[in-house]
Structures are given as structure tokens and as C-alpha cells.
Amino acid sequence: MASDAEPTAVKKSSALHRQYDWLRGYGPAVFSEDLVAAIIVTILLVPQALAYALLAGLPPKAGIYASIFPLAIYALFGSSRQLSVGPTAVVSLMTAAAIATIPEGQRLVSAAALALMTGGFMLIFGLLKSGFIMNFVSRPVVSAYITGAAVLIIISQLRHIFGVSSDGQTALSLMQTLLSNVGDAKSVTMLIGGGSILTLWAVKKYLAYGLYKIFHLKPTTARIITRIAPIFVVGLCIALSAGLDLSGRFGLRVVGDIPAGLPNFAIPALSLVAYEALLIPALVIAVVAFVDSMTIAQTLGARSRTRVDADKELLGLGASNVMAGLTAGYPVNGSLSRSAVNFSAGAQTPIASILAAAFMALTALLLTPYLTALPLATLAALIIVACFSMMEFKNLWRTWVYSRTDGLTAVATFLAVLLVGVQWGVLVGVVLAMALHIRATLKPHMARVGRFPGTEHYRDAERFNVETDPAVITLRIDESLYYANARYLEDKVARLVVEFPEVTDLILMCPAVNKIDASALSSLHEINKRLMSANVRLHISELHSHVRERLHRSDFIDQLTGQIFLSQHEAMETLRSEPDWSQFSDHIDMH
Amino acid sequence: MASDAEPTAVKKSSALHRQYDWLRGYGPAVFSEDLVAAIIVTILLVPQALAYALLAGLPPKAGIYASIFPLAIYALFGSSRQLSVGPTAVVSLMTAAAIATIPEGQRLVSAAALALMTGGFMLIFGLLKSGFIMNFVSRPVVSAYITGAAVLIIISQLRHIFGVSSDGQTALSLMQTLLSNVGDAKSVTMLIGGGSILTLWAVKKYLAYGLYKIFHLKPTTARIITRIAPIFVVGLCIALSAGLDLSGRFGLRVVGDIPAGLPNFAIPALSLVAYEALLIPALVIAVVAFVDSMTIAQTLGARSRTRVDADKELLGLGASNVMAGLTAGYPVNGSLSRSAVNFSAGAQTPIASILAAAFMALTALLLTPYLTALPLATLAALIIVACFSMMEFKNLWRTWVYSRTDGLTAVATFLAVLLVGVQWGVLVGVVLAMALHIRATLKPHMARVGRFPGTEHYRDAERFNVETDPAVITLRIDESLYYANARYLEDKVARLVVEFPEVTDLILMCPAVNKIDASALSSLHEINKRLMSANVRLHISELHSHVRERLHRSDFIDQLTGQIFLSQHEAMETLRSEPDWSQFSDHIDMH
């Protein structure tokens, strides 16, 4: 999203969203709306924070810590009013991949260091006004990436549903280890896990409709109740687990003790080498988290008719991640589900998020004893059901139908996430999309032209009945010349010389050439040299003045065997009137 | 170099180079010319084969083996008549990097496996007609890559000049280990190494000129003598080393025993896992070797007025590398120095290369005892002096002066080679060049237009005095819409809606939109949805029919809140005449 000034004199000051203009006129009425939204978001956030920490391979407290200060800091510095920041599925999976090879004792501090560096990258990008980087990630890549990550997450969480262990960073290795252990599956764990999935799925699918149809609730209310309903499933599972001592009697794995209290502020104590090893994962997470959050923020912004500024967004997310790093959390970004709830529950200002952060702090201080008996299988069920709605197979199919190129990019991204690893998917997609776009421009459109009889107009010799000359050939280039298409020009000229052995002068007519980059300049040099060794002069006509000026920075014009003509007609008139030319041409014609 | 058929009916059969047409009329005269060229190339190749094997971290025989069958096979299958294939500096360095972490006992077989896979990739690319991949590597990237590799090679060979050890894959690590060992430098080794460098350098710089000026030799003869002069330096160093027993008395490191004989044909015996580990290096070497060889072949082809076919070239190089893999060699490609000598020594046909291969086989059978005493310092000197002419700093400076974008790509490539490793340089350069090209297209040109009074023409409202309407706004899009510029359109529309709060209808006028990819389609969907929630209808005018047809593959046109108009004027006439419109507009104007 480019934020540069437009030539248009837009009245930005009055129109565009300003950071703190909501502070004016803030009163009890708005506060009560924010409070309700905050309570609802917190109810959603508590189990999610625990679940995503599990997904990231971290102790539950990391999820809670990542939901306190980062949430509040984003509210202060971010540019979207409704975006709810904290632990999310995809970034948790990427964190898990980044710290997978680190010894268990070091993982917590490494995750915090990762958040610190992720935030650092975002701040740097924001200060450099590099919000445009999101334009490099095409929609099919985002879709395929999220879908692939969702499938990978589901596969990784199956171990908690079966109560066995599995290991690996790719779909294949996870499946392989899971299948070799599935004989040890625990029936109670499977009952809790399977039951949770079915209940959560049914709630998500039918509850809102039921409340609306049967109890005649307002659609918004029905939707909000549906969103927070998972807390009742969580409560039921805790009650079952604790009441029947499922953990002690049937080996059901549970969350266990979570130390009560708030995190200390500290820079994660890791060696420089350990920080360096996290550099690339942090960079990839920074890009993915930013693109993901921006997409959500733009959707919410459109509904509330406010504009989201990509560079400001980078600063807000960056500050939030730095805070996550300093308070023993792990990388965070905008959550679609919580932001949507926040918005539809009526959050008016960022105060809603600050209140939610305060409630999370209270949870950390007071509620952790009540979460001890929460089964991991229930958390895994929460994650799996959340992943169902992340999968965009229908969208990917539509992309494939619409465009094979985009479809190919999407398939490659999806497979890269599943088979190579989650951190590679976006890279594969971005590079492939760039390459396919450039691939489509490898052959610049060009045509041999001749004079339209009786006029000064020059047209395609293949299509029109025009006057051509076997000794003076004109090739019109219809596009800018740059590295990917320059060699095609070399080839085209080489073919022309072979096709017209009588040629003595070649004119490149450049009415549409807006740019000649260093590679294209090099190709022109080569063409000039090669034509010289074949006794053919190279001329150029109708070159834009700014392109010609740039050519003067090199010695190309000095080396040119022929001339530069302002107009094509001037070129033809000059070259035809040369005394040598007709003589030489006659000589050749005699063959 | 695209090889697809052109619409033009070029008489290819008569004009273009055919693989074996040189066989017709081959006789004693041509043979004697080929023979002379073969002898001269062999004289150059023997020391180079040993030197590049040293650079690759392989025993000398690997270099000799890589110069026998691969050379002959390329002559049979390659498309360039003069290209001389075999061990070269850059590919040797890349081989060294690829096998650096492999235990010493496994390196020889791993290098052969690497060649086999490199050849495999080239054959696959050739069969898939993927010669176009070379268009992704811009000239500044090639220049910077070769220059960076030359600097890295010189640094890596300094250990042999000083007679100490150094280790590492980057300039920094090599320098660090070299400096920490430099106290053990051996004076005799330094004398031999330094003396060789100075002599070789002086020969290269002044011998041709001296022979021409003082002995009045023909320039071509002078140049050829200069090219083969290094063999005398090598001979002198062998004589000194053997005669004075420098190895025994002063610890001068020498080539040592080379087993006489020819290689056995065998598939390199490595585990599948070991092959897999070499996959990425093989792919990178395949691309670099191909681009490098093509550049040389094109230059030679231009001089002899023959065209080089990229896809055939891939097959020739591929077969050559596969053969290198099967005969205990290592990856090979076209050598600039030997190809140039081959060409100027008068090689007429590929028979010259086959003869040179036969001479190398004789060397392997008979001459190895005479090479035992050859000092490694002399080989390092050969490599270093060869690298002097690979460095293109002047060219890079010219690139920087000509274009900052290209300059930046070159600097990044150069630094990546030196500081990250030789295998990363090209990747960094290619990706950066793509990204910077796409970066330049992030903001499609678009303008709000109005009617030129009294006509049906619509012009830029910022530049012309045209009739506009605050309720019906037209945005003309002047470029194709694709993923990198689609979000800019979203932003532009969002700004327009903020700037003109009275707007009820927005028309996107698309006379120059030749393509709408899946991302752009998604943006149009978003714009449509967002405008709908703001009570603004979206219309489209002047869309090309093939773009409109493609849109029908999606549900966009069904979802569109407004209409699709063939012409902009039709759109304005229709929307202005709607009864609701003026009423609504008046209502808004009252605010």
C-alpha cells in the first residue's frame, strides 16, 4: 500500500484517519461499549492464548504473556482501531518451526528473542517506509500459504487428539511419526479430543442459526454468542478432567501448573550467535505477520470507512512484537477471529484492546489455577476447528479456473508449505510469482516496419502493404527494454541479418521505449559490435529524449556505427539519399 | 534466448547453423587447421586442468579427467563450434563450496556425482526448452558475480602463495584463517609463487606487444604465443622444483604423483541421501555454468556469424557434464580463455576439440610423471593471474554511473558472493533484480477523468479543463492490473471516496488494461464490496473483450453493483440520465 504523496491535492488533514482523534469526546457511553467488547474478546482470547502456545511448542504462560502488553502497545501505536493483536495460528506454527532445533530449556527465551527481532525488522521496515513490500505477496500466494499452514497445523495437532507423540516440520515427517505411534493412542484422550472437535464444529456451524431461528436473537448477538461459545466447551472439559481425575487415571495430558503473575521486563538473554541463527526466521515472520495483519486491518478499515496506513501499521506491529520480546512472549500479529469479534461486539476505540489486555493480566494473576486441568486435547481441538475456517480450497480452485499462472503459483506455495516447511512457502510463492510475471515479458513486441506509400507513416511489414527496402531495414520496438527481454532483441536482430543478407543499415525505431536498463544497454552494445563485424550500420530513431539523455552517461552513442534520428522518416530519407547506398545495394542485388 | 517459431516465415533451413553441416567437405586442409588449434588448446589446458582441480579442492587427476571425455562429448552435441568445454575457475570454486563439508575421502566421488546431477538438470532444462532461464540473469548480476568470484578465488589461493593453510567459504573467514597462519609463511614457496605471478602477469600484459613491435610477428601469432607462454613458466618452475629438490629441502608443496591412465566409466557410488544433499548446489551450478557458457558462445557465434541455440546448448553442456560425472571428473563449462585461443588459433570445426581431448588422454597416459614436481604455488599463480582478467570493476562502475538500480543489484550480488558464499550470489542478484523491476511497477498510472466539453472524449481532470461530476467519478487505469499494483488501485479508490463524499457511482475506465490477474480480480472484488458498504456503485467501461471474457470465468460480473459499459461516453450518459441520481446528488449537496 503506497503512502507517497499523490499529485492530486487531496485534503488529507480533514479526511484521513488520525492516530488519536478518538480521544476527543471519549465518554462513559463509548467506554461501556468498549468494555463489553473487551470482555468478549478476553473470553475468546484465554483459551486461544493457551492453544497457540501449545502449537508454538511453548509453555502456556508464553501465550498469556504474549496477550497482555503486546495487545496494549498495538492499541497505542497501531493504525487500525479494531485490530486485535496477539498469538495467532500461522505465526505460532512459524515460531514452532524456528525454534524446533533449539534445546527445550532454551526455547522460551529463544521465542522471546524471535519476537524482539521480528519487531525490530517491522520497525526498520516502517521507518524506511517499506510498507510496499506487501505488494510482492500476491493473493493466491496468501491463500495457498494460509491453507497449507492450516493443513500442516491440523496434522501437527493430531498427536494431542490421539494422545501420542509425533515430530517433524513437514507434513510427511509428521504423518510418518504419527502413524508409527498411533498404536499407543489413548481412548479417553481421543474421546475428549474428538468430542471437543465435534462440539466446537457443530457450535460454529449451527449455533448462530439456531439462536436466530429458534430463540429469535438478533443476528449480531447470535454471532457473538457463537464466537464465545468455545469457552463453555473448555469449561466442560476442565470440569470433566478435574472431576474425574482423567489425567491421573487415564493419562490424559493437561495444561498443568501455570505460574501465576506477570512477566518481568527483560531483554532475552541469548548469545549473539543464537540471535544470529534466528535472523532469517524473524525476517520471514515479520513479512508474513505484516501481510496477514494488513489484510485483516484493510477489511475492517473498509467497513468503518477508515484508511489503514501500511507504514504506520508496521510501526504498530513492530512495537507490539518488541514488547512481546521484552515480556517473555513470542511473535504476535493481528487475529482475524478476535478482530472480527472485537468489531462486531461494538468496540469503538483502541481502549477496548487496552481493557482486554488488562483482563488478560488479571487472568495471569488470578485465574491460572482454574486452567490446570484443561486437557491438551481440547486445546488441540480448538486449534483444529479454527484451522477449518482458514482453509480456502474453494478460493484456490476459483483461482485455478481463472488463471493457470496464478493457480500454478498457489499450488507451488501450498506444496512448499506442506513438504518443505512453513517458513519456505511464502518465499517460494513470492519468487515464483515474480518469475512468472517476468516470464510473460521475455519477448518484447517488435515488428519490421515499412513506409505506408505516400505518407510519413511506418507500419508493420507483415500486416500492411508497405514499402520496404532489403538494404535498409527498420525494426520497431514496442516496449521498454530491460534485462529480461534484451537478449530477445539480440536474437531478433541476428535473425533479421540472416534473413536479409543484403542489409547494410538497420534502424531500431523506439517510439515506445521508456527505459533502457544496463543489461539492455549491454545488448545494444553487442548488437552494434556484431553488426559492425558483419558490415551493417546500426541506427536509432524516435528515441524519447530522457532515454537518449541517459544513454549519454555511457559511451554507447560514441560507439554507435550509425546515427540517432529524431524521426523515422528523417532516418529513411537520410539513408536512402546516401550515394554509396544505392550502388552497394545494386551490387548485392546482382547475386 | 527464445527459440520459439516466429510468425515471420524465416527461411531457417538454409540460413541457420546446422549441427553437422561441417562434416560435408571436411578434408586435409581443414584438418591441419583443427590440429594446430588442438595442440595449442592442449598446451593451455594441461596446467589449467591441474590448477582448477586444486581450486576445487580435488586431486589433480580430477582436472585431467574432466578435460577428456566432457570436451569430446560437447564437440559432438553442443551448438557452438568453437566453445572449449572443461574445468573453469568459477565452476571449480562452486564445486569447492558444494563439497566443502564432505569428508576428504568422499570428495572425489561427490564431485563426480555433482557433475552428473548438474548435467542432469541441464538436460532436463534443455528437453523442456527452458533456455529462456538465462534471461533472468541480468548483465550486472553476471558481471558482479564473476568479479566477486574472482576476488574470492584470489583470496582462497593466497594460502598456496604463502605456503600456509586457510579455510572457509567466505572472504572474511578465509582472510581470518590466513592472517592467523601467515607467521608460518615459507620463503621459498613465496618466491616461487610471487615470481610466477609477476612473470605470468608481465607475459600477459607485455609479451604480445613486444613480439609484435620488436620481432614483427603478426598480431594473431603474437597473441597465441602469449596465450601459451604460461607453459614455459610452468616448465621452468617444474625444473627448479625438481632440480633443486625444493619440496624436500624447503617444504615447497608440489602436485605429487598423479596416477597414469584413463578414468573408468562408473556411476558415482554415493548414497541417495548424499545425492540429495548435492541437489541444490547442482541446480545452482547448472544455471551459472549455462549462463556463463552461453555468453561466451554468443560472443564467438557473433564473430563467425552463426547463431547459438540456448536449448541445444543446454543439451550439449548437459551431456558433457553427465560424461564428467561418469568418468570421475567434476562439473565443467565453457572456458573463455581456451575458447578464445581455439577460435584465434584457427579451429574450423568441433574436430579441433575432439583432437584436444585425445591429446589430454595422451597426457593422462604418458605425461603425468613430468608434472609431479610442479609447485602448487605456481598453479595458484596461474589461477590468480587468470582471475585478474575476470574482474570487471570498470564495467561495474559504468553500470553504477548508468543506473543506480542496476548498480545496487550488482553491489548486492558482489557482496553476497564475498560475504555469504559463491553459491548465493546469483540467487541474490536474480531475486533482487526481479524485485526491483516489479518495484518500479507498483503504482499503475491512473487519472480521474472528465468529459472534454462538447465531445465524447474524456481527459485527465488534473490537466485539462473538463466537465466533472462530484457524484459520478471516473478513474482511468492506464496499465494492466496484476498482483503488484492491484492494491494501489484499492488505495486510490479509498482515497477518492474520502475526497469526494458525494460520490454515488464510480466508473473504472479500462482502455489500457490488457490483463487482470487473480490478485487484481480479488482487489476488484474488495473494491466492489467496500464501495457497496459505502453505498457507492462500481461500474466498468471500455474493457477489452478478452479481459471481459476471462472475468466471466469468475463471479465478479454477477457481484458487480453497477454495470459494464462498452464505452465511457455510454456510461456517463446512462448514469447521468438516471432519475435517482440527480435527486440524490441534490440531497447530498445540501450538507
mmCIF file of C-alpha atoms in Angstrom, chain A residues 133-387:
data_model
loop_
_atom_site.group_PDB
_atom_site.id
_atom_site.type_symbol
_atom_site.label_atom_id
_atom_site.label_comp_id
_atom_site.label_asym_id
_atom_site.label_seq_id
_atom_site.Cartn_x
_atom_site.Cartn_y
_atom_site.Cartn_z
ATOM 1 C CA ILE A 133 6.688 -4.961 0.446
ATOM 2 C CA MET A 134 3.220 -6.390 0.947
ATOM 3 C CA ASN A 135 2.571 -5.817 -2.749
ATOM 4 C CA PHE A 136 5.062 -8.553 -3.530
ATOM 5 C CA VAL A 137 2.827 -11.152 -1.936
ATOM 6 C CA SER A 138 0.039 -11.964 -4.366
ATOM 7 C CA ARG A 139 -3.417 -13.047 -3.190
ATOM 8 C CA PRO A 140 -3.103 -16.613 -4.456
ATOM 9 C CA VAL A 141 0.151 -16.908 -2.506
ATOM 10 C CA VAL A 142 -1.521 -15.661 0.683
ATOM 11 C CA SER A 143 -4.476 -18.002 0.163
ATOM 12 C CA ALA A 144 -2.297 -21.014 -0.591
ATOM 13 C CA TYR A 145 0.074 -20.211 2.242
ATOM 14 C CA ILE A 146 -2.675 -19.916 4.848
ATOM 15 C CA THR A 147 -4.408 -23.040 3.544
ATOM 16 C CA GLY A 148 -1.177 -25.029 3.554
ATOM 17 C CA ALA A 149 -0.353 -23.816 7.046
ATOM 18 C CA ALA A 150 -3.842 -24.806 8.248
ATOM 19 C CA VAL A 151 -3.432 -28.342 6.899
ATOM 20 C CA LEU A 152 0.035 -28.581 8.431
ATOM 21 C CA ILE A 153 -1.277 -27.313 11.782
ATOM 22 C CA ILE A 154 -4.106 -29.840 11.795
ATOM 23 C CA ILE A 155 -1.653 -32.650 11.070
ATOM 24 C CA SER A 156 0.666 -31.416 13.817
ATOM 25 C CA GLN A 157 -2.176 -31.298 16.374
ATOM 26 C CA LEU A 158 -3.450 -34.816 15.693
ATOM 27 C CA ARG A 159 -0.901 -36.110 18.217
ATOM 28 C CA HIS A 160 -2.802 -34.355 21.031
ATOM 29 C CA ILE A 161 -6.103 -35.767 19.819
ATOM 30 C CA PHE A 162 -4.678 -39.319 19.799
ATOM 31 C CA GLY A 163 -2.544 -38.773 22.894
ATOM 32 C CA VAL A 164 0.642 -39.958 21.171
ATOM 33 C CA SER A 165 3.790 -38.162 20.064
ATOM 34 C CA SER A 166 4.811 -37.060 16.575
ATOM 35 C CA ASP A 167 7.645 -34.955 15.352
ATOM 36 C CA GLY A 168 8.841 -33.044 12.295
ATOM 37 C CA GLN A 169 8.444 -29.832 10.325
ATOM 38 C CA THR A 170 6.791 -31.220 7.206
ATOM 39 C CA ALA A 171 3.503 -32.971 6.556
ATOM 40 C CA LEU A 172 5.312 -36.169 5.568
ATOM 41 C CA SER A 173 7.554 -36.425 8.622
ATOM 42 C CA LEU A 174 4.666 -35.542 10.951
ATOM 43 C CA MET A 175 2.398 -38.159 9.397
ATOM 44 C CA GLN A 176 5.135 -40.772 9.421
ATOM 45 C CA THR A 177 5.934 -40.377 13.136
ATOM 46 C CA LEU A 178 2.240 -40.122 13.981
ATOM 47 C CA LEU A 179 1.351 -43.316 12.150
ATOM 48 C CA SER A 180 4.214 -45.250 13.732
ATOM 49 C CA ASN A 181 2.937 -44.251 17.212
ATOM 50 C CA VAL A 182 -0.785 -44.451 16.602
ATOM 51 C CA GLY A 183 -0.905 -47.907 18.180
ATOM 52 C CA ASP A 184 -0.418 -46.233 21.565
ATOM 53 C CA ALA A 185 -3.456 -43.960 21.100
ATOM 54 C CA LYS A 186 -5.298 -43.320 24.380
ATOM 55 C CA SER A 187 -9.043 -43.818 24.269
ATOM 56 C CA VAL A 188 -10.028 -41.184 26.883
ATOM 57 C CA THR A 189 -7.832 -38.598 25.199
ATOM 58 C CA MET A 190 -9.445 -39.468 21.866
ATOM 59 C CA LEU A 191 -12.909 -39.165 23.375
ATOM 60 C CA ILE A 192 -12.158 -35.735 24.853
ATOM 61 C CA GLY A 193 -10.366 -34.585 21.688
ATOM 62 C CA GLY A 194 -12.868 -35.989 19.215
ATOM 63 C CA GLY A 195 -15.813 -34.819 21.305
ATOM 64 C CA SER A 196 -14.366 -31.317 21.528
ATOM 65 C CA ILE A 197 -13.834 -31.138 17.782
ATOM 66 C CA LEU A 198 -17.375 -32.277 17.034
ATOM 67 C CA THR A 199 -18.943 -29.931 19.586
ATOM 68 C CA LEU A 200 -16.883 -26.926 18.527
ATOM 69 C CA TRP A 201 -17.618 -27.670 14.885
ATOM 70 C CA ALA A 202 -21.345 -28.012 15.484
ATOM 71 C CA VAL A 203 -21.400 -24.808 17.532
ATOM 72 C CA LYS A 204 -19.593 -22.922 14.808
ATOM 73 C CA LYS A 205 -21.788 -24.308 12.070
ATOM 74 C CA TYR A 206 -25.267 -24.263 13.586
ATOM 75 C CA LEU A 207 -25.434 -22.302 16.856
ATOM 76 C CA ALA A 208 -25.814 -18.819 15.364
ATOM 77 C CA TYR A 209 -28.525 -20.059 13.015
ATOM 78 C CA GLY A 210 -30.279 -21.856 15.865
ATOM 79 C CA LEU A 211 -30.202 -18.877 18.209
ATOM 80 C CA TYR A 212 -31.545 -16.676 15.469
ATOM 81 C CA LYS A 213 -34.256 -19.044 14.265
ATOM 82 C CA ILE A 214 -35.369 -20.668 17.499
ATOM 83 C CA PHE A 215 -34.639 -18.055 20.148
ATOM 84 C CA HIS A 216 -35.145 -15.082 17.808
ATOM 85 C CA LEU A 217 -31.978 -13.356 18.910
ATOM 86 C CA LYS A 218 -30.591 -10.525 16.816
ATOM 87 C CA PRO A 219 -28.110 -11.821 14.204
ATOM 88 C CA THR A 220 -25.236 -9.837 15.766
ATOM 89 C CA THR A 221 -25.963 -11.173 19.242
ATOM 90 C CA ALA A 222 -26.303 -14.708 17.885
ATOM 91 C CA ARG A 223 -22.951 -14.379 16.143
ATOM 92 C CA ILE A 224 -21.194 -13.076 19.251
ATOM 93 C CA ILE A 225 -22.594 -15.854 21.437
ATOM 94 C CA THR A 226 -21.401 -18.351 18.858
ATOM 95 C CA ARG A 227 -17.943 -16.822 18.918
ATOM 96 C CA ILE A 228 -17.580 -17.085 22.676
ATOM 97 C CA ALA A 229 -19.323 -20.455 22.973
ATOM 98 C CA PRO A 230 -15.990 -22.345 22.895
ATOM 99 C CA ILE A 231 -15.346 -21.143 26.466
ATOM 100 C CA PHE A 232 -18.222 -23.367 27.607
ATOM 101 C CA VAL A 233 -16.676 -26.371 25.854
ATOM 102 C CA VAL A 234 -13.382 -25.523 27.532
ATOM 103 C CA GLY A 235 -15.132 -25.182 30.907
ATOM 104 C CA LEU A 236 -16.892 -28.511 30.468
ATOM 105 C CA CYS A 237 -13.666 -30.278 29.582
ATOM 106 C CA ILE A 238 -11.870 -28.759 32.586
ATOM 107 C CA ALA A 239 -14.736 -29.909 34.820
ATOM 108 C CA LEU A 240 -14.642 -33.440 33.373
ATOM 109 C CA SER A 241 -10.877 -33.651 33.543
ATOM 110 C CA ALA A 242 -10.609 -32.341 37.090
ATOM 111 C CA GLY A 243 -13.775 -34.018 38.453
ATOM 112 C CA LEU A 244 -12.938 -37.490 37.138
ATOM 113 C CA ASP A 245 -9.159 -37.092 37.531
ATOM 114 C CA LEU A 246 -8.764 -38.156 33.904
ATOM 115 C CA SER A 247 -5.144 -37.109 33.981
ATOM 116 C CA GLY A 248 -4.190 -39.367 36.874
ATOM 117 C CA ARG A 249 -6.404 -42.314 35.942
ATOM 118 C CA PHE A 250 -6.214 -42.378 32.129
ATOM 119 C CA GLY A 251 -3.033 -40.480 31.305
ATOM 120 C CA LEU A 252 -4.935 -37.560 29.762
ATOM 121 C CA ARG A 253 -2.367 -34.826 29.182
ATOM 122 C CA VAL A 254 -3.387 -31.471 30.666
ATOM 123 C CA VAL A 255 -2.051 -27.918 30.702
ATOM 124 C CA GLY A 256 -0.628 -28.324 34.219
ATOM 125 C CA ASP A 257 0.541 -25.632 36.587
ATOM 126 C CA ILE A 258 0.842 -22.166 35.132
ATOM 127 C CA PRO A 259 2.885 -19.862 37.360
ATOM 128 C CA ALA A 260 0.632 -17.000 38.483
ATOM 129 C CA GLY A 261 1.896 -13.452 37.957
ATOM 130 C CA LEU A 262 3.007 -11.008 35.336
ATOM 131 C CA PRO A 263 6.145 -11.300 33.213
ATOM 132 C CA ASN A 264 9.308 -9.385 34.066
ATOM 133 C CA PHE A 265 10.651 -6.865 31.602
ATOM 134 C CA ALA A 266 13.948 -8.173 30.248
ATOM 135 C CA ILE A 267 15.954 -8.402 27.056
ATOM 136 C CA PRO A 268 16.029 -12.135 26.194
ATOM 137 C CA ALA A 269 19.422 -13.387 27.406
ATOM 138 C CA LEU A 270 20.846 -15.254 24.427
ATOM 139 C CA SER A 271 24.295 -15.300 22.866
ATOM 140 C CA LEU A 272 24.884 -13.224 19.730
ATOM 141 C CA VAL A 273 25.308 -16.445 17.751
ATOM 142 C CA ALA A 274 21.886 -17.652 18.914
ATOM 143 C CA TYR A 275 20.347 -14.312 17.923
ATOM 144 C CA GLU A 276 22.024 -14.561 14.517
ATOM 145 C CA ALA A 277 20.546 -18.020 13.950
ATOM 146 C CA LEU A 278 17.052 -16.533 14.413
ATOM 147 C CA LEU A 279 17.630 -13.668 11.979
ATOM 148 C CA ILE A 280 16.143 -15.248 8.837
ATOM 149 C CA PRO A 281 13.107 -16.800 10.628
ATOM 150 C CA ALA A 282 12.435 -13.400 12.236
ATOM 151 C CA LEU A 283 12.565 -11.702 8.855
ATOM 152 C CA VAL A 284 10.159 -14.209 7.312
ATOM 153 C CA ILE A 285 7.773 -13.976 10.278
ATOM 154 C CA ALA A 286 7.897 -10.161 10.097
ATOM 155 C CA VAL A 287 6.809 -10.210 6.446
ATOM 156 C CA VAL A 288 4.107 -12.868 6.864
ATOM 157 C CA ALA A 289 2.704 -11.351 10.070
ATOM 158 C CA PHE A 290 2.599 -7.902 8.483
ATOM 159 C CA VAL A 291 0.873 -9.060 5.287
ATOM 160 C CA ASP A 292 -1.626 -11.088 7.291
ATOM 161 C CA SER A 293 -2.418 -8.248 9.707
ATOM 162 C CA MET A 294 -2.709 -5.685 6.921
ATOM 163 C CA THR A 295 -5.210 -7.846 5.065
ATOM 164 C CA ILE A 296 -7.388 -8.050 8.181
ATOM 165 C CA ALA A 297 -6.958 -4.363 9.017
ATOM 166 C CA GLN A 298 -7.898 -3.322 5.480
ATOM 167 C CA THR A 299 -11.062 -5.389 5.580
ATOM 168 C CA LEU A 300 -12.083 -3.874 8.927
ATOM 169 C CA GLY A 301 -11.000 -0.405 7.755
ATOM 170 C CA ALA A 302 -13.211 -0.643 4.699
ATOM 171 C CA ARG A 303 -16.244 -1.488 6.840
ATOM 172 C CA SER A 304 -15.652 1.510 9.088
ATOM 173 C CA ARG A 305 -14.585 3.741 6.139
ATOM 174 C CA THR A 306 -11.152 4.410 7.592
ATOM 175 C CA ARG A 307 -7.880 4.005 5.734
ATOM 176 C CA VAL A 308 -5.085 1.840 7.091
ATOM 177 C CA ASP A 309 -1.572 3.109 6.514
ATOM 178 C CA ALA A 310 0.884 0.284 5.801
ATOM 179 C CA ASP A 311 3.919 2.102 7.171
ATOM 180 C CA LYS A 312 2.137 3.053 10.409
ATOM 181 C CA GLU A 313 0.884 -0.489 10.667
ATOM 182 C CA LEU A 314 4.466 -1.747 10.501
ATOM 183 C CA LEU A 315 5.399 0.565 13.367
ATOM 184 C CA GLY A 316 2.425 -0.565 15.469
ATOM 185 C CA LEU A 317 3.036 -4.269 14.884
ATOM 186 C CA GLY A 318 6.766 -3.727 15.355
ATOM 187 C CA ALA A 319 6.314 -2.039 18.736
ATOM 188 C CA SER A 320 3.916 -4.801 19.725
ATOM 189 C CA ASN A 321 6.389 -7.554 18.841
ATOM 190 C CA VAL A 322 9.289 -5.788 20.544
ATOM 191 C CA MET A 323 7.096 -5.646 23.654
ATOM 192 C CA ALA A 324 6.293 -9.364 23.261
ATOM 193 C CA GLY A 325 10.046 -9.985 23.196
ATOM 194 C CA LEU A 326 10.689 -7.910 26.307
ATOM 195 C CA THR A 327 7.890 -9.563 28.325
ATOM 196 C CA ALA A 328 8.676 -13.264 27.759
ATOM 197 C CA GLY A 329 6.114 -13.653 24.985
ATOM 198 C CA TYR A 330 6.584 -14.761 21.393
ATOM 199 C CA PRO A 331 5.808 -13.260 17.956
ATOM 200 C CA VAL A 332 2.292 -11.819 17.601
ATOM 201 C CA ASN A 333 0.131 -10.400 14.853
ATOM 202 C CA GLY A 334 -3.450 -9.427 14.127
ATOM 203 C CA SER A 335 -6.002 -12.186 14.741
ATOM 204 C CA LEU A 336 -8.863 -12.419 12.284
ATOM 205 C CA SER A 337 -11.280 -14.137 14.691
ATOM 206 C CA ARG A 338 -10.654 -11.813 17.632
ATOM 207 C CA SER A 339 -10.589 -8.666 15.492
ATOM 208 C CA ALA A 340 -13.906 -9.654 13.946
ATOM 209 C CA VAL A 341 -15.429 -10.278 17.399
ATOM 210 C CA ASN A 342 -13.986 -7.020 18.676
ATOM 211 C CA PHE A 343 -15.567 -5.196 15.741
ATOM 212 C CA SER A 344 -18.959 -6.846 15.878
ATOM 213 C CA ALA A 345 -19.119 -6.658 19.689
ATOM 214 C CA GLY A 346 -19.039 -2.905 19.185
ATOM 215 C CA ALA A 347 -15.503 -1.845 20.043
ATOM 216 C CA GLN A 348 -15.351 1.866 19.293
ATOM 217 C CA THR A 349 -11.769 2.753 20.129
ATOM 218 C CA PRO A 350 -8.406 1.172 20.969
ATOM 219 C CA ILE A 351 -9.441 1.470 24.628
ATOM 220 C CA ALA A 352 -11.271 -1.843 24.074
ATOM 221 C CA SER A 353 -7.950 -3.555 23.393
ATOM 222 C CA ILE A 354 -6.286 -1.900 26.385
ATOM 223 C CA LEU A 355 -9.104 -3.181 28.600
ATOM 224 C CA ALA A 356 -8.771 -6.682 27.106
ATOM 225 C CA ALA A 357 -5.043 -6.560 27.892
ATOM 226 C CA ALA A 358 -5.887 -5.604 31.481
ATOM 227 C CA PHE A 359 -8.306 -8.553 31.738
ATOM 228 C CA MET A 360 -5.582 -10.857 30.424
ATOM 229 C CA ALA A 361 -3.274 -9.510 33.137
ATOM 230 C CA LEU A 362 -5.941 -10.338 35.716
ATOM 231 C CA THR A 363 -6.206 -13.821 34.205
ATOM 232 C CA ALA A 364 -2.461 -14.258 34.581
ATOM 233 C CA LEU A 365 -2.629 -13.121 38.202
ATOM 234 C CA LEU A 366 -5.805 -14.853 39.390
ATOM 235 C CA LEU A 367 -7.249 -17.456 37.035
ATOM 236 C CA THR A 368 -4.337 -19.768 36.239
ATOM 237 C CA PRO A 369 -5.222 -22.334 38.958
ATOM 238 C CA TYR A 370 -8.541 -22.954 37.205
ATOM 239 C CA LEU A 371 -6.793 -23.822 33.942
ATOM 240 C CA THR A 372 -4.511 -26.550 35.324
ATOM 241 C CA ALA A 373 -6.828 -29.436 34.433
ATOM 242 C CA LEU A 374 -7.577 -28.191 30.894
ATOM 243 C CA PRO A 375 -6.859 -31.144 28.541
ATOM 244 C CA LEU A 376 -4.324 -30.551 25.755
ATOM 245 C CA ALA A 377 -6.721 -32.495 23.518
ATOM 246 C CA THR A 378 -9.322 -29.741 23.988
ATOM 247 C CA LEU A 379 -6.783 -27.065 23.088
ATOM 248 C CA ALA A 380 -5.789 -29.086 20.009
ATOM 249 C CA ALA A 381 -9.491 -29.325 19.108
ATOM 250 C CA LEU A 382 -9.777 -25.534 19.380
ATOM 251 C CA ILE A 383 -6.805 -25.140 17.043
ATOM 252 C CA ILE A 384 -8.087 -27.710 14.559
ATOM 253 C CA VAL A 385 -11.552 -26.167 14.327
ATOM 254 C CA ALA A 386 -10.004 -22.713 13.917
ATOM 255 C CA CYS A 387 -7.960 -24.148 11.041
#
